[in-house]
mmCIF file of C-alpha atoms and ligand atoms in Angstrom:
data_model
loop_
_atom_site.group_PDB
_atom_site.id
_atom_site.type_symbol
_atom_site.label_atom_id
_atom_site.label_comp_id
_atom_site.label_asym_id
_atom_site.label_seq_id
_atom_site.Cartn_x
_atom_site.Cartn_y
_atom_site.Cartn_z
ATOM 1 C CA MET A 67 88.692 83.072 82.449
ATOM 2 C CA LYS A 68 90.812 80.079 81.544
ATOM 3 C CA ASP A 69 94.009 82.018 82.155
ATOM 4 C CA LEU A 70 94.142 83.892 85.475
ATOM 5 C CA HIS A 71 97.746 84.952 84.928
ATOM 6 C CA CYS A 72 98.789 88.497 85.897
ATOM 7 C CA ASN A 73 101.964 90.542 85.916
ATOM 8 C CA LEU A 74 103.009 92.390 89.044
ATOM 9 C CA ALA A 75 105.876 94.841 88.497
ATOM 10 C CA GLY A 76 107.668 92.327 86.297
ATOM 11 C CA LEU A 77 106.786 89.238 88.344
ATOM 12 C CA GLU A 78 104.727 86.635 86.502
ATOM 13 C CA LEU A 79 101.908 85.316 88.708
ATOM 14 C CA SER A 80 99.847 82.345 87.513
ATOM 15 C CA ASN A 81 96.867 84.005 89.224
ATOM 16 C CA PRO A 82 96.367 87.144 91.373
ATOM 17 C CA ILE A 83 96.075 85.233 94.670
ATOM 18 C CA MET A 84 98.944 85.673 97.118
ATOM 19 C CA THR A 85 99.139 84.818 100.809
ATOM 20 C CA ALA A 86 99.414 87.620 103.396
ATOM 21 C CA SER A 87 102.409 87.890 105.705
ATOM 22 C CA GLY A 88 101.980 86.366 109.139
ATOM 23 C CA THR A 89 98.997 84.229 108.190
ATOM 24 C CA PHE A 90 100.729 81.533 106.145
ATOM 25 C CA GLY A 91 103.838 80.791 108.240
ATOM 26 C CA TYR A 92 106.915 80.317 106.062
ATOM 27 C CA GLY A 93 104.740 78.552 103.480
ATOM 28 C CA LEU A 94 105.847 74.985 104.224
ATOM 29 C CA GLU A 95 103.373 74.655 107.133
ATOM 30 C CA TYR A 96 100.541 74.828 104.579
ATOM 31 C CA ALA A 97 102.002 72.292 102.119
ATOM 32 C CA PRO A 98 99.813 69.468 103.557
ATOM 33 C CA TYR A 99 96.678 71.385 102.522
ATOM 34 C CA GLY A 100 97.391 72.129 98.849
ATOM 35 C CA GLU A 101 100.010 72.611 96.150
ATOM 36 C CA LEU A 102 102.054 75.695 97.064
ATOM 37 C CA ARG A 103 102.926 76.135 93.371
ATOM 38 C CA LYS A 104 99.226 76.704 92.671
ATOM 39 C CA LEU A 105 99.363 80.102 94.429
ATOM 40 C CA GLY A 106 100.034 83.294 92.501
ATOM 41 C CA GLY A 107 102.562 84.403 95.113
ATOM 42 C CA LEU A 108 103.616 83.585 98.628
ATOM 43 C CA VAL A 109 104.476 86.269 101.188
ATOM 44 C CA VAL A 110 106.203 84.840 104.233
ATOM 45 C CA LYS A 111 106.020 85.872 107.885
ATOM 46 C CA GLY A 112 107.749 89.177 108.672
ATOM 47 C CA LEU A 113 111.511 88.606 108.950
ATOM 48 C CA SER A 114 113.990 90.569 111.063
ATOM 49 C CA LEU A 115 117.799 90.489 111.107
ATOM 50 C CA GLU A 116 117.788 88.609 114.426
ATOM 51 C CA PRO A 117 115.210 86.057 115.655
ATOM 52 C CA ARG A 118 112.391 87.468 117.813
ATOM 53 C CA SER A 119 110.256 85.686 120.378
ATOM 54 C CA GLY A 120 107.358 88.154 120.088
ATOM 55 C CA ASN A 121 104.942 89.285 122.807
ATOM 56 C CA PRO A 122 103.766 87.260 125.799
ATOM 57 C CA GLY A 123 100.293 85.654 125.581
ATOM 58 C CA PRO A 124 97.408 85.934 125.272
ATOM 59 C CA ARG A 125 98.190 87.395 121.871
ATOM 60 C CA ILE A 126 95.160 86.411 119.779
ATOM 61 C CA VAL A 127 91.516 87.215 120.591
ATOM 62 C CA GLU A 128 88.433 86.482 118.506
ATOM 63 C CA THR A 129 86.153 89.457 117.845
ATOM 64 C CA PRO A 130 82.902 89.744 115.888
ATOM 65 C CA CYS A 131 83.754 88.812 112.281
ATOM 66 C CA GLY A 132 87.462 89.120 112.922
ATOM 67 C CA LEU A 133 90.397 88.717 115.256
ATOM 68 C CA LEU A 134 92.808 90.879 117.164
ATOM 69 C CA ASN A 135 96.460 89.885 117.258
ATOM 70 C CA ALA A 136 99.510 91.162 119.066
ATOM 71 C CA ILE A 137 102.047 88.535 118.014
ATOM 72 C CA GLY A 138 104.887 91.049 118.216
ATOM 73 C CA LEU A 139 106.578 89.888 115.010
ATOM 74 C CA GLN A 140 107.866 86.587 116.338
ATOM 75 C CA ASN A 141 110.127 85.046 113.689
ATOM 76 C CA ILE A 142 113.154 82.817 113.222
ATOM 77 C CA GLY A 143 115.326 85.574 111.736
ATOM 78 C CA ALA A 144 116.270 86.185 108.107
ATOM 79 C CA SER A 145 119.277 83.857 107.913
ATOM 80 C CA SER A 146 117.444 80.842 109.410
ATOM 81 C CA PHE A 147 114.622 81.452 106.954
ATOM 82 C CA VAL A 148 117.072 81.486 104.048
ATOM 83 C CA GLN A 149 118.878 78.338 105.211
ATOM 84 C CA ASP A 150 116.043 76.204 106.548
ATOM 85 C CA LYS A 151 112.819 77.235 104.796
ATOM 86 C CA LEU A 152 113.554 78.877 101.446
ATOM 87 C CA PRO A 153 115.089 75.797 99.738
ATOM 88 C CA GLY A 154 111.834 73.865 100.328
ATOM 89 C CA LEU A 155 109.598 76.463 98.640
ATOM 90 C CA PRO A 156 108.586 76.197 94.936
ATOM 91 C CA TRP A 157 110.332 79.482 94.062
ATOM 92 C CA LYS A 158 110.745 78.630 90.377
ATOM 93 C CA GLU A 159 106.963 78.442 89.871
ATOM 94 C CA THR A 160 105.614 80.809 92.537
ATOM 95 C CA PRO A 161 107.224 84.144 93.400
ATOM 96 C CA ILE A 162 108.341 84.132 97.041
ATOM 97 C CA ILE A 163 108.137 87.543 98.690
ATOM 98 C CA ALA A 164 110.067 88.290 101.882
ATOM 99 C CA ASN A 165 108.255 90.602 104.313
ATOM 100 C CA LEU A 166 110.716 92.881 106.153
ATOM 101 C CA TYR A 167 110.484 94.036 109.744
ATOM 102 C CA ALA A 168 113.026 96.445 111.272
ATOM 103 C CA GLN A 169 113.205 99.230 113.820
ATOM 104 C CA SER A 170 115.290 101.788 111.959
ATOM 105 C CA ARG A 171 115.956 102.874 108.391
ATOM 106 C CA ASP A 172 119.515 101.490 108.484
ATOM 107 C CA GLU A 173 118.285 98.161 109.780
ATOM 108 C CA PHE A 174 115.741 97.994 106.945
ATOM 109 C CA ALA A 175 118.566 98.654 104.456
ATOM 110 C CA GLU A 176 120.800 95.949 105.973
ATOM 111 C CA LEU A 177 117.953 93.421 105.964
ATOM 112 C CA GLY A 178 116.919 94.339 102.412
ATOM 113 C CA ALA A 179 120.500 94.010 101.140
ATOM 114 C CA TYR A 180 120.837 90.597 102.788
ATOM 115 C CA LEU A 181 117.558 89.180 101.434
ATOM 116 C CA ALA A 182 117.926 90.665 97.936
ATOM 117 C CA GLN A 183 121.022 88.496 97.268
ATOM 118 C CA PHE A 184 119.040 85.271 97.042
ATOM 119 C CA GLU A 185 117.647 84.279 93.656
ATOM 120 C CA GLU A 186 114.876 82.309 95.377
ATOM 121 C CA ILE A 187 113.414 85.581 96.719
ATOM 122 C CA ALA A 188 111.469 87.362 93.974
ATOM 123 C CA GLY A 189 110.618 90.583 95.804
ATOM 124 C CA LEU A 190 110.694 92.466 99.097
ATOM 125 C CA GLU A 191 107.598 93.657 100.962
ATOM 126 C CA VAL A 192 108.427 96.381 103.479
ATOM 127 C CA ASN A 193 106.166 96.424 106.532
ATOM 128 C CA VAL A 194 106.057 100.091 107.531
ATOM 129 C CA SER A 195 103.488 99.449 110.276
ATOM 130 C CA CYS A 196 106.273 98.892 112.789
ATOM 131 C CA PRO A 197 107.411 101.567 115.217
ATOM 132 C CA ASN A 198 110.478 103.665 114.470
ATOM 133 C CA VAL A 199 112.343 103.299 117.755
ATOM 134 C CA ALA A 200 114.569 106.339 117.090
ATOM 135 C CA LYS A 201 111.484 108.527 116.599
ATOM 136 C CA GLY A 202 109.790 107.560 119.852
ATOM 137 C CA GLY A 203 107.816 104.672 118.446
ATOM 138 C CA THR A 204 105.451 106.206 115.883
ATOM 139 C CA ALA A 205 105.051 103.775 113.010
ATOM 140 C CA PHE A 206 107.140 104.540 109.906
ATOM 141 C CA GLY A 207 103.919 104.182 107.947
ATOM 142 C CA GLN A 208 102.188 106.987 109.852
ATOM 143 C CA ASP A 209 104.545 109.656 108.553
ATOM 144 C CA PRO A 210 104.995 110.190 104.798
ATOM 145 C CA GLY A 211 108.622 111.348 105.216
ATOM 146 C CA GLN A 212 109.644 108.307 107.271
ATOM 147 C CA ALA A 213 107.828 105.848 105.016
ATOM 148 C CA ALA A 214 109.529 107.375 101.979
ATOM 149 C CA ALA A 215 112.945 107.227 103.658
ATOM 150 C CA VAL A 216 112.550 103.524 104.459
ATOM 151 C CA CYS A 217 111.308 102.800 100.956
ATOM 152 C CA ARG A 218 114.275 104.601 99.384
ATOM 153 C CA ALA A 219 116.734 102.816 101.686
ATOM 154 C CA VAL A 220 115.415 99.381 100.665
ATOM 155 C CA LYS A 221 115.096 100.356 96.995
ATOM 156 C CA ASP A 222 118.791 101.385 96.973
ATOM 157 C CA VAL A 223 119.884 97.861 97.946
ATOM 158 C CA SER A 224 117.274 95.706 96.216
ATOM 159 C CA GLY A 225 118.848 95.564 92.728
ATOM 160 C CA ALA A 226 116.296 94.482 90.134
ATOM 161 C CA LYS A 227 113.866 93.046 92.688
ATOM 162 C CA PRO A 228 110.554 94.848 93.103
ATOM 163 C CA VAL A 229 110.030 96.657 96.381
ATOM 164 C CA MET A 230 106.493 96.527 97.723
ATOM 165 C CA VAL A 231 105.545 98.881 100.526
ATOM 166 C CA LYS A 232 102.790 97.587 102.789
ATOM 167 C CA LEU A 233 100.787 100.481 104.192
ATOM 168 C CA THR A 234 99.036 100.740 107.525
ATOM 169 C CA PRO A 235 95.398 101.912 107.477
ATOM 170 C CA ASN A 236 95.915 103.722 110.794
ATOM 171 C CA VAL A 237 96.421 107.136 109.197
ATOM 172 C CA THR A 238 94.293 110.168 108.423
ATOM 173 C CA ASP A 239 94.998 110.241 104.692
ATOM 174 C CA ILE A 240 96.094 106.992 103.055
ATOM 175 C CA ARG A 241 96.540 108.781 99.704
ATOM 176 C CA ALA A 242 99.343 110.961 101.062
ATOM 177 C CA MET A 243 101.195 107.850 102.269
ATOM 178 C CA ALA A 244 100.758 106.114 98.917
ATOM 179 C CA VAL A 245 102.039 109.089 96.923
ATOM 180 C CA ALA A 246 105.029 109.468 99.269
ATOM 181 C CA VAL A 247 106.200 105.884 98.760
ATOM 182 C CA GLN A 248 105.510 105.949 95.022
ATOM 183 C CA ASP A 249 107.684 109.071 94.754
ATOM 184 C CA ALA A 250 110.365 107.300 96.797
ATOM 185 C CA GLY A 251 110.590 104.530 94.193
ATOM 186 C CA ALA A 252 108.184 101.837 95.435
ATOM 187 C CA ASP A 253 107.340 99.373 92.654
ATOM 188 C CA VAL A 254 104.136 98.128 94.299
ATOM 189 C CA ILE A 255 101.913 99.186 97.210
ATOM 190 C CA SER A 256 100.104 96.604 99.316
ATOM 191 C CA LEU A 257 97.334 97.540 101.728
ATOM 192 C CA ILE A 258 95.895 97.203 104.269
ATOM 193 C CA ASN A 259 97.751 95.989 107.323
ATOM 194 C CA THR A 260 95.673 95.512 110.508
ATOM 195 C CA LEU A 261 93.564 98.250 112.135
ATOM 196 C CA SER A 262 94.487 99.201 115.727
ATOM 197 C CA GLY A 263 92.041 97.898 118.296
ATOM 198 C CA MET A 264 91.535 96.410 121.748
ATOM 199 C CA ALA A 265 89.216 94.065 123.638
ATOM 200 C CA VAL A 266 88.524 93.999 127.397
ATOM 201 C CA ASP A 267 87.026 91.454 129.781
ATOM 202 C CA ILE A 268 84.435 92.880 132.195
ATOM 203 C CA SER A 269 84.689 89.895 134.558
ATOM 204 C CA THR A 270 88.432 90.315 135.146
ATOM 205 C CA ARG A 271 88.547 94.047 134.336
ATOM 206 C CA ARG A 272 91.592 93.259 132.186
ATOM 207 C CA PRO A 273 92.508 93.697 128.547
ATOM 208 C CA LYS A 274 92.081 90.447 126.644
ATOM 209 C CA LEU A 275 95.518 90.842 125.034
ATOM 210 C CA ALA A 276 98.592 90.910 127.277
ATOM 211 C CA ASN A 277 99.870 93.699 125.021
ATOM 212 C CA ILE A 278 96.628 95.681 125.763
ATOM 213 C CA HIS A 279 96.074 96.612 122.106
ATOM 214 C CA GLY A 280 96.510 94.718 118.869
ATOM 215 C CA GLY A 281 95.684 94.634 115.171
ATOM 216 C CA LEU A 282 92.216 93.825 113.879
ATOM 217 C CA SER A 283 91.880 91.637 110.766
ATOM 218 C CA GLY A 284 89.299 89.461 109.041
ATOM 219 C CA PRO A 285 85.933 90.187 107.356
ATOM 220 C CA ALA A 286 85.225 93.006 109.866
ATOM 221 C CA ILE A 287 87.831 95.184 108.138
ATOM 222 C CA LYS A 288 86.934 94.450 104.495
ATOM 223 C CA PRO A 289 84.903 97.643 103.842
ATOM 224 C CA VAL A 290 87.726 99.787 105.260
ATOM 225 C CA ALA A 291 90.271 97.921 103.133
ATOM 226 C CA LEU A 292 88.182 98.187 99.986
ATOM 227 C CA HIS A 293 87.750 101.932 100.465
ATOM 228 C CA GLN A 294 91.447 102.565 101.061
ATOM 229 C CA VAL A 295 92.452 100.370 98.097
ATOM 230 C CA TYR A 296 89.981 102.286 95.922
ATOM 231 C CA GLN A 297 91.361 105.654 97.101
ATOM 232 C CA VAL A 298 94.973 104.607 96.528
ATOM 233 C CA CYS A 299 94.252 103.142 93.078
ATOM 234 C CA GLN A 300 92.757 106.503 92.069
ATOM 235 C CA GLU A 301 95.910 108.280 93.193
ATOM 236 C CA VAL A 302 98.953 106.229 92.081
ATOM 237 C CA SER A 303 100.164 104.710 88.821
ATOM 238 C CA ILE A 304 102.090 101.749 90.318
ATOM 239 C CA PRO A 305 100.307 98.414 90.882
ATOM 240 C CA VAL A 306 98.381 97.905 94.119
ATOM 241 C CA ILE A 307 97.838 94.655 96.016
ATOM 242 C CA GLY A 308 94.548 94.676 97.923
ATOM 243 C CA LEU A 309 93.980 92.803 101.148
ATOM 244 C CA GLY A 310 91.892 92.899 104.279
ATOM 245 C CA GLY A 311 89.098 90.494 105.102
ATOM 246 C CA ILE A 312 89.117 88.526 101.855
ATOM 247 C CA SER A 313 87.494 85.105 102.217
ATOM 248 C CA SER A 314 85.740 84.393 98.909
ATOM 249 C CA ALA A 315 86.222 84.680 95.146
ATOM 250 C CA ARG A 316 83.589 87.444 95.182
ATOM 251 C CA ASP A 317 85.732 89.435 97.621
ATOM 252 C CA ILE A 318 88.713 89.051 95.269
ATOM 253 C CA LEU A 319 86.719 90.367 92.316
ATOM 254 C CA GLU A 320 85.610 93.352 94.417
ATOM 255 C CA PHE A 321 89.220 94.363 95.142
ATOM 256 C CA ILE A 322 90.204 93.998 91.468
ATOM 257 C CA LEU A 323 87.084 95.938 90.421
ATOM 258 C CA VAL A 324 88.231 98.937 92.483
ATOM 259 C CA GLY A 325 91.655 98.754 90.844
ATOM 260 C CA ALA A 326 93.865 96.173 92.585
ATOM 261 C CA GLN A 327 96.318 94.213 90.441
ATOM 262 C CA ALA A 328 96.521 91.287 92.861
ATOM 263 C CA VAL A 329 95.209 90.329 96.310
ATOM 264 C CA GLN A 330 96.458 88.653 99.472
ATOM 265 C CA ILE A 331 94.578 86.201 101.659
ATOM 266 C CA GLY A 332 95.227 86.679 105.392
ATOM 267 C CA SER A 333 93.162 85.613 108.407
ATOM 268 C CA ALA A 334 90.933 83.417 106.212
ATOM 269 C CA ASN A 335 93.865 80.962 106.126
ATOM 270 C CA PHE A 336 93.217 80.371 109.856
ATOM 271 C CA LEU A 337 89.573 79.535 109.225
ATOM 272 C CA ARG A 338 90.456 76.897 106.649
ATOM 273 C CA PRO A 339 94.090 76.034 105.974
ATOM 274 C CA ASP A 340 93.207 75.103 102.377
ATOM 275 C CA MET A 341 91.476 78.477 101.796
ATOM 276 C CA SER A 342 94.029 80.122 99.480
ATOM 277 C CA PHE A 343 94.276 77.007 97.288
ATOM 278 C CA ARG A 344 90.470 76.653 97.026
ATOM 279 C CA LEU A 345 90.093 80.314 96.107
ATOM 280 C CA VAL A 346 92.193 79.771 92.967
ATOM 281 C CA ASP A 347 89.603 77.245 91.708
ATOM 282 C CA GLU A 348 86.661 79.355 92.902
ATOM 283 C CA LEU A 349 88.046 82.424 91.131
ATOM 284 C CA GLN A 350 88.373 80.454 87.904
ATOM 285 C CA THR A 351 84.736 79.308 88.134
ATOM 286 C CA LEU A 352 83.362 82.733 89.094
ATOM 287 C CA THR A 353 85.175 84.604 86.309
ATOM 288 C CA GLU A 354 83.723 82.092 83.837
ATOM 289 C CA GLU A 355 80.207 82.459 85.295
ATOM 290 C CA LEU A 356 80.443 86.253 85.032
ATOM 291 C CA GLU A 357 82.004 86.010 81.561
ATOM 292 C CA ILE A 358 84.977 88.168 82.515
ATOM 293 C CA SER A 359 87.259 87.993 79.492
ATOM 294 C CA SER A 360 90.520 89.397 80.941
ATOM 295 C CA TRP A 361 91.898 91.171 84.005
ATOM 296 C CA ASP A 362 92.477 94.263 81.895
ATOM 297 C CA GLU A 363 88.761 94.389 81.170
ATOM 298 C CA TRP A 364 87.716 93.931 84.834
ATOM 299 C CA ARG A 365 90.403 95.819 86.755
ATOM 300 C CA GLY A 366 89.302 99.271 87.878
ATOM 301 C CA SER A 367 86.069 99.106 85.879
ATOM 302 C CA LEU A 368 83.891 100.184 88.833
ATOM 303 C CA LYS A 369 81.097 102.485 87.663
ATOM 304 C CA VAL A 370 80.724 105.482 89.950
ATOM 305 C CA GLU A 371 78.477 107.719 87.856
HETATM 306 C C1 FMN B 156 98.461 86.713 113.251
HETATM 307 C C2 FMN B 156 98.839 87.765 112.239
HETATM 308 C C3 FMN B 156 100.184 88.047 112.011
HETATM 309 C C4 FMN B 156 100.554 89.020 111.070
HETATM 310 N N1 FMN B 156 101.889 89.271 110.836
HETATM 311 C C5 FMN B 156 102.251 90.183 109.880
HETATM 312 C C6 FMN B 156 103.626 90.396 109.556
HETATM 313 O O1 FMN B 156 104.534 89.747 110.087
HETATM 314 N N2 FMN B 156 103.923 91.342 108.624
HETATM 315 C C7 FMN B 156 102.940 92.064 107.970
HETATM 316 O O2 FMN B 156 103.264 92.909 107.125
HETATM 317 N N3 FMN B 156 101.632 91.851 108.240
HETATM 318 C C8 FMN B 156 101.271 90.935 109.170
HETATM 319 N N4 FMN B 156 99.931 90.706 109.435
HETATM 320 C C9 FMN B 156 98.899 91.474 108.690
HETATM 321 C C10 FMN B 156 98.319 90.660 107.529
HETATM 322 O O3 FMN B 156 99.307 90.318 106.587
HETATM 323 C C11 FMN B 156 97.181 91.434 106.831
HETATM 324 O O4 FMN B 156 97.672 92.663 106.363
HETATM 325 C C12 FMN B 156 95.997 91.724 107.762
HETATM 326 O O5 FMN B 156 95.746 90.617 108.598
HETATM 327 C C13 FMN B 156 94.719 92.064 106.977
HETATM 328 O O6 FMN B 156 94.324 90.994 106.138
HETATM 329 P P1 FMN B 156 93.204 89.895 106.575
HETATM 330 O O7 FMN B 156 92.028 90.654 107.078
HETATM 331 O O8 FMN B 156 92.936 89.130 105.303
HETATM 332 O O9 FMN B 156 93.836 89.062 107.627
HETATM 333 C C14 FMN B 156 99.546 89.737 110.362
HETATM 334 C C15 FMN B 156 98.196 89.440 110.607
HETATM 335 C C16 FMN B 156 97.830 88.463 111.517
HETATM 336 C C17 FMN B 156 96.368 88.161 111.723
#
């Protein structure tokens, strides 16, 4: 395909490749490794109203075909991002998506209202994997009612900007979560966030992460991600962004084949900082090799009978 362009809830993406929150800094850190404007979309590190220093270390552990992290949503805070980072990003060419982290519905609404004012920010991605402090710490994204309430609160303040809800895979029925946020007005669903996990050291008898548990990402989680993306695409009519373990153009085509509109590249950016940029070229070549004529022809065309 000469033209990899795709539309995502009104956003024009030059190609379906976006970066995943927390794996691409605020974007500028990766500018030495490629042209940021080459990316279909750029999702920045989760932002909160106030800066956060995150969890104590160790907070990253390698695991077979993946990694566990317990960063604890360290970030510089929404206003520092807007002042110091946003002006340097190529927002006219590449949609910049702010990823939102908060601990209550009202805080999500305040953060969404603040970020939605800036023309440089094209859309809001709501991370519902975080604990709802008022409800004893269960993640918003583990309860359809709470996920819907957060989605509605952000949607009410986002104006014309698309609201993307990023689902956690740590649930019994991902379809129920997807339907709940679609009904609450979500414009896009992205999934999956990390899978809960832990690693221990038998020589010290200690957990390898200071936080004890963390989130698993990387190629190890790709089959889980693909299955959940497939299930959600069968269930909802809004566009879905697929992510989880993507590290090749073939992986990208798999997610689009099961119905995803776009994809995000996460931990693979740690393996090679030029990964997301290279995948744009590799996707171009592979679609030509496979003679895929358009995304409409390929998307969701998985044969199951
Ligand atoms: C170090 C690290 C930090 C992350 N931080 C965030 C974050 O701030 N907000 C968010 O929604 N997801 C965050 N994620 C989850 C990723 O965006 C992505 O959903 C997950 O890693 C699965 O994709 P992957 O297997 O391609 O990495 C983080 C992941 C990692 C590895």
